[in-house]
Coordinates of N, CA and C in Angstrom, one line a residue:
X22 N 62.3 -58.6 -63.8 CA 61.9 -57.5 -63.8 C 61.6 -57.1 -62.6
X23 N 61.9 -55.6 -62.6 CA 62.2 -55.0 -60.6 C 60.8 -54.7 -60.4
X24 N 59.6 -54.8 -59.6 CA 58.6 -53.7 -58.6 C 59.4 -53.1 -57.8
X25 N 59.0 -52.7 -57.9 CA 58.2 -51.2 -56.2 C 56.7 -51.3 -56.0
X26 N 56.6 -51.5 -54.9 CA 55.3 -50.9 -54.5 C 55.1 -50.7 -52.9
X27 N 54.5 -49.1 -53.1 CA 54.3 -48.4 -51.6 C 53.2 -48.6 -51.3
X28 N 52.8 -49.0 -49.9 CA 51.5 -48.8 -49.2 C 51.3 -48.4 -48.1
X29 N 50.1 -48.3 -47.5 CA 50.2 -47.4 -46.3 C 49.6 -45.9 -46.3
X30 N 49.6 -45.3 -47.7 CA 48.8 -44.4 -47.3 C 47.8 -43.7 -47.1
X31 N 47.2 -42.3 -46.7 CA 45.6 -42.2 -46.5 C 45.7 -40.9 -46.3
X32 N 44.0 -41.1 -45.4 CA 43.9 -39.7 -44.5 C 43.9 -39.5 -43.5
X33 N 44.4 -38.8 -42.7 CA 44.7 -38.2 -41.6 C 45.2 -37.3 -40.7
X34 N 44.7 -37.0 -39.9 CA 44.4 -35.3 -39.4 C 45.9 -34.8 -39.0
X35 N 46.1 -33.8 -39.0 CA 47.3 -32.9 -38.5 C 47.7 -32.9 -37.4
X36 N 48.7 -33.4 -36.7 CA 49.8 -34.5 -35.9 C 49.4 -35.6 -35.5
X37 N 48.8 -36.5 -36.7 CA 48.7 -37.8 -36.3 C 49.9 -38.5 -37.5
X38 N 50.2 -39.7 -36.9 CA 51.0 -40.2 -37.9 C 50.6 -41.3 -38.8
X39 N 51.9 -41.6 -39.6 CA 51.3 -42.7 -40.7 C 52.3 -43.7 -40.7
X40 N 52.2 -44.7 -41.2 CA 53.5 -45.0 -41.5 C 54.0 -45.8 -43.3
X41 N 54.5 -45.5 -43.9 CA 54.2 -46.0 -45.2 C 55.4 -47.5 -45.3
X42 N 55.0 -48.3 -46.1 CA 56.0 -49.7 -46.7 C 56.5 -49.5 -48.1
X43 N 57.2 -50.4 -48.6 CA 57.3 -50.1 -49.8 C 58.3 -51.3 -50.0
X44 N 58.2 -52.5 -50.9 CA 58.5 -53.6 -50.9 C 59.1 -53.7 -52.5
X45 N 60.5 -53.9 -52.6 CA 60.7 -54.0 -53.9 C 61.2 -55.5 -54.0
X46 N 60.9 -56.4 -55.5 CA 61.3 -57.6 -55.8 C 61.8 -57.3 -57.4
X47 N 62.5 -58.7 -57.3 CA 63.4 -58.4 -58.5 C 65.2 -58.1 -59.1
X48 N 65.2 -57.6 -57.7 CA 66.3 -57.3 -57.1 C 67.1 -57.7 -56.1
X49 N 68.6 -58.0 -55.6 CA 69.3 -58.3 -54.4 C 68.8 -56.5 -53.4
X50 N 67.3 -57.1 -53.2 CA 67.4 -55.8 -52.2 C 68.0 -55.1 -50.9
X51 N 69.0 -56.0 -51.0 CA 69.8 -55.6 -49.5 C 71.6 -54.8 -50.0
X52 N 71.2 -55.0 -51.0 CA 72.3 -54.3 -52.1 C 72.2 -52.9 -52.5
X53 N 71.1 -52.2 -52.4 CA 70.4 -50.9 -53.0 C 70.1 -49.9 -51.6
X54 N 70.6 -49.1 -51.9 CA 70.2 -47.9 -52.1 C 68.8 -47.6 -52.1
X55 N 67.8 -47.2 -51.1 CA 66.6 -47.0 -50.9 C 66.3 -45.4 -50.3
X56 N 65.0 -44.8 -51.0 CA 64.8 -43.7 -50.9 C 63.1 -43.8 -51.3
X57 N 62.4 -42.7 -50.2 CA 61.5 -42.0 -50.7 C 61.2 -40.6 -51.1
X58 N 60.3 -40.2 -51.7 CA 60.1 -39.1 -52.4 C 58.7 -38.9 -52.3
X59 N 58.5 -37.7 -52.6 CA 57.1 -37.1 -52.8 C 56.8 -35.7 -53.2
X60 N 55.8 -35.7 -54.6 CA 54.9 -34.4 -55.1 C 54.0 -34.0 -54.6
X61 N 53.9 -33.3 -53.6 CA 52.7 -32.3 -53.8 C 52.0 -31.8 -55.0
X62 N 50.3 -31.6 -55.0 CA 49.9 -30.9 -55.7 C 50.6 -29.4 -56.1
X63 N 50.5 -30.0 -57.6 CA 51.5 -28.6 -57.8 C 52.7 -28.0 -57.7
X64 N 53.4 -28.7 -57.2 CA 54.8 -28.5 -57.1 C 55.6 -30.0 -57.7
X65 N 57.0 -29.9 -57.7 CA 58.0 -30.9 -58.6 C 58.1 -32.3 -57.1
X66 N 58.7 -33.0 -57.5 CA 59.0 -34.2 -57.0 C 60.2 -33.6 -55.9
X67 N 60.1 -34.0 -54.8 CA 61.5 -34.0 -54.1 C 61.7 -35.1 -53.1
X68 N 62.7 -34.9 -53.0 CA 63.9 -36.0 -51.7 C 62.9 -36.0 -50.5
X69 N 62.6 -36.9 -49.8 CA 62.2 -37.2 -48.3 C 63.5 -37.9 -47.7
X70 N 63.3 -39.0 -47.9 CA 64.3 -39.7 -46.9 C 65.2 -40.7 -47.6
X71 N 66.1 -40.9 -47.6 CA 67.2 -42.0 -48.4 C 67.3 -42.8 -47.1
X72 N 68.2 -44.2 -47.4 CA 68.6 -45.5 -46.6 C 69.8 -46.2 -47.9
X73 N 70.7 -46.6 -47.2 CA 71.8 -46.6 -47.4 C 71.5 -48.6 -47.5
X74 N 72.3 -49.7 -47.5 CA 71.7 -50.6 -47.7 C 72.0 -51.3 -46.7
X75 N 72.9 -50.8 -45.8 CA 73.4 -51.3 -44.2 C 72.3 -50.4 -43.2
X76 N 72.2 -49.3 -43.8 CA 71.6 -48.6 -43.0 C 72.2 -48.0 -42.3
X77 N 73.4 -47.9 -42.4 CA 74.8 -46.7 -41.6 C 74.6 -45.7 -42.6
X78 N 73.7 -45.5 -43.6 CA 73.7 -43.3 -44.0 C 72.3 -43.1 -44.0
X79 N 71.8 -42.4 -43.7 CA 69.9 -42.1 -43.6 C 70.4 -40.7 -44.2
X80 N 69.9 -39.5 -45.5 CA 68.9 -38.6 -45.1 C 67.9 -38.4 -44.7
X81 N 67.5 -37.2 -44.8 CA 66.5 -36.7 -44.8 C 66.2 -35.2 -45.5
X82 N 64.8 -34.9 -46.2 CA 64.8 -33.6 -46.3 C 64.7 -32.8 -45.1
X83 N 65.2 -31.1 -45.4 CA 65.2 -30.3 -44.6 C 63.7 -30.0 -43.5
X84 N 62.1 -29.9 -44.3 CA 61.2 -30.3 -44.0 C 60.5 -31.3 -43.4
X85 N 61.2 -32.5 -43.5 CA 60.8 -33.5 -42.4 C 61.6 -33.8 -41.5
X86 N 62.7 -33.8 -41.5 CA 63.8 -33.8 -40.2 C 63.0 -33.8 -39.0
X87 N 63.4 -34.5 -38.1 CA 62.4 -34.3 -36.2 C 61.3 -35.2 -36.4
X88 N 60.7 -35.4 -38.0 CA 58.7 -35.7 -38.0 C 58.8 -36.9 -38.4
X89 N 60.2 -37.4 -39.1 CA 60.0 -38.7 -40.5 C 61.3 -39.6 -39.9
X90 N 61.1 -40.9 -39.7 CA 62.1 -41.9 -39.7 C 61.8 -43.2 -40.5
X91 N 63.1 -43.0 -41.2 CA 63.0 -44.2 -42.4 C 63.8 -45.7 -41.6
X92 N 63.8 -46.7 -42.2 CA 63.9 -47.9 -42.1 C 64.0 -49.0 -42.5
X93 N 64.3 -50.0 -42.6 CA 64.6 -51.1 -43.8 C 64.8 -52.2 -43.1
X94 N 64.0 -53.5 -43.5 CA 64.2 -54.6 -43.2 C 64.9 -55.2 -44.4
X95 N 65.4 -55.6 -44.1 CA 66.6 -56.6 -46.1 C 66.0 -57.9 -45.4
X96 N 66.0 -58.7 -45.0 CA 64.9 -60.2 -44.4 C 63.5 -59.7 -45.6
X97 N 62.8 -59.0 -45.6 CA 61.4 -58.7 -45.9 C 61.5 -57.7 -47.8
X98 N 62.6 -57.7 -47.6 CA 63.1 -56.8 -48.7 C 62.1 -55.3 -48.8
X99 N 61.7 -54.8 -47.5 CA 61.0 -54.0 -47.3 C 61.8 -52.0 -46.6
X100 N 61.3 -51.3 -46.8 CA 61.5 -49.7 -46.5 C 60.2 -49.0 -45.6
X101 N 60.8 -48.4 -45.3 CA 59.9 -48.2 -44.3 C 59.9 -46.9 -43.9
X102 N 58.5 -46.0 -43.8 CA 58.4 -44.6 -43.8 C 57.9 -44.0 -42.4
X103 N 58.4 -43.7 -41.5 CA 57.1 -43.3 -40.4 C 57.4 -42.1 -40.5
X104 N 56.2 -41.2 -40.0 CA 56.1 -39.9 -40.3 C 54.9 -39.8 -39.4
X105 N 55.6 -38.7 -38.4 CA 55.4 -38.5 -37.1 C 54.7 -36.7 -37.4
X106 N 54.2 -36.4 -36.3 CA 53.5 -34.8 -36.5 C 53.2 -34.1 -37.6
X107 N 52.2 -35.4 -38.9 CA 52.4 -34.5 -40.2 C 51.4 -33.3 -39.5
X108 N 51.8 -32.8 -41.0 CA 51.0 -31.1 -41.0 C 50.5 -31.3 -42.3
X109 N 49.5 -30.4 -43.2 CA 49.2 -30.1 -44.4 C 49.7 -30.1 -45.4
X110 N 50.6 -29.5 -44.9 CA 51.7 -29.4 -46.1 C 52.5 -30.6 -46.1
X111 N 52.5 -31.9 -45.7 CA 53.2 -33.3 -46.2 C 52.1 -33.8 -46.9
X112 N 50.2 -33.3 -47.3 CA 50.4 -33.9 -48.1 C 50.7 -33.4 -49.8
X113 N 50.8 -35.2 -50.4 CA 51.3 -35.5 -51.3 C 51.3 -37.2 -52.0
X114 N 51.9 -37.4 -53.4 CA 52.0 -38.4 -53.5 C 53.4 -39.3 -53.1
X115 N 53.5 -40.3 -52.2 CA 54.9 -40.2 -51.8 C 55.0 -42.0 -53.0
X116 N 56.3 -41.4 -53.3 CA 57.1 -42.8 -54.1 C 58.3 -43.6 -53.7
X117 N 58.7 -44.8 -53.8 CA 59.7 -45.1 -53.4 C 60.1 -45.4 -54.5
X118 N 61.4 -45.4 -53.9 CA 62.7 -45.4 -55.4 C 63.7 -46.3 -54.9
X119 N 64.4 -47.5 -55.7 CA 65.6 -47.9 -55.4 C 66.8 -47.2 -56.4
X120 N 68.1 -47.2 -55.8 CA 69.5 -46.9 -56.6 C 69.0 -47.1 -58.2
X121 N 70.1 -46.6 -59.2 CA 69.9 -47.3 -60.3 C 70.7 -48.7 -59.9
X122 N 72.0 -48.4 -59.9 CA 73.1 -48.8 -58.9 C 73.3 -50.0 -57.7
X123 N 73.5 -51.1 -58.0 CA 73.8 -51.4 -56.5 C 75.1 -50.7 -55.1
X124 N 75.2 -50.8 -54.2 CA 75.7 -50.4 -53.3 C 76.5 -48.7 -53.2
X125 N 75.9 -48.3 -54.1 CA 75.2 -46.9 -54.4 C 74.5 -46.3 -53.2
X126 N 75.4 -45.0 -52.5 CA 74.8 -43.9 -51.9 C 74.0 -43.1 -52.5
X127 N 72.9 -42.8 -52.3 CA 72.6 -41.7 -52.6 C 72.0 -40.6 -51.4
X128 N 72.1 -39.6 -51.5 CA 70.9 -38.3 -50.9 C 69.8 -37.8 -51.3
X129 N 69.0 -38.5 -52.0 CA 67.9 -38.4 -52.2 C 68.2 -37.3 -53.5
X130 N 69.4 -37.8 -54.5 CA 69.1 -36.9 -56.1 C 68.3 -37.8 -57.0
X131 N 67.3 -37.6 -57.3 CA 66.3 -38.2 -57.8 C 67.2 -39.0 -59.6
X132 N 67.8 -38.9 -60.1 CA 68.5 -39.5 -61.0 C 69.2 -40.2 -60.6
X133 N 69.5 -40.5 -59.5 CA 70.8 -41.6 -58.9 C 69.2 -43.2 -58.7
X134 N 67.7 -42.8 -58.8 CA 67.3 -43.4 -58.4 C 66.5 -44.5 -60.3
X135 N 66.4 -45.5 -60.0 CA 65.9 -46.2 -61.6 C 64.7 -46.5 -61.7
X136 N 64.3 -47.4 -60.2 CA 63.3 -48.1 -60.0 C 62.8 -47.5 -59.4
X137 N 61.4 -47.3 -60.4 CA 60.1 -46.4 -59.0 C 58.4 -47.6 -58.8
X138 N 58.3 -46.5 -57.7 CA 56.7 -47.1 -57.3 C 55.5 -46.2 -58.0
X139 N 54.6 -46.5 -58.3 CA 52.9 -46.4 -58.1 C 52.9 -44.8 -57.3
X140 N 53.4 -45.0 -56.4 CA 53.2 -43.7 -55.8 C 51.9 -44.8 -54.3
X141 N 51.7 -44.1 -53.0 CA 50.6 -44.1 -52.0 C 50.8 -42.2 -51.9
X142 N 48.9 -42.3 -51.8 CA 48.5 -41.1 -51.4 C 48.5 -40.8 -50.2
X143 N 48.9 -39.3 -49.6 CA 49.3 -39.5 -48.5 C 48.4 -37.9 -47.9
X144 N 47.1 -37.6 -47.6 CA 46.2 -36.8 -46.8 C 46.4 -36.2 -46.1
X145 N 47.1 -35.1 -45.5 CA 46.3 -34.3 -44.0 C 45.6 -33.6 -43.8
X146 N 44.7 -33.6 -42.8 CA 43.7 -32.7 -42.6 C 43.6 -31.5 -42.1
X147 N 43.4 -30.3 -42.1 CA 43.3 -29.2 -40.7 C 43.0 -29.4 -39.8

């Protein structure tokens, strides 16, 4: 059984930083593209960032480019999202997901991801 678990959310002031972590178990982590998505209050879920199994392909949503950095540690079955220069509009529930199929790249197409965590909440105060 695949389990995806996010952590690291919280309340931060605008301009601050947070690092989200996501651990996936029950799959061969090192061959799966991993992604971060978010859903802001009253909005649809949107892609934030994706990273390929070998970290050689990375994508970011336009709203987070230059501020967020995705990385992974395959030895720890963990993917990270370093979020800097946070803005109130970054307030959202952040979800981690693993691609539905191994060795497949996806630049944040939600339908390509089949294993989802429950989310971790990020609130950025102004």
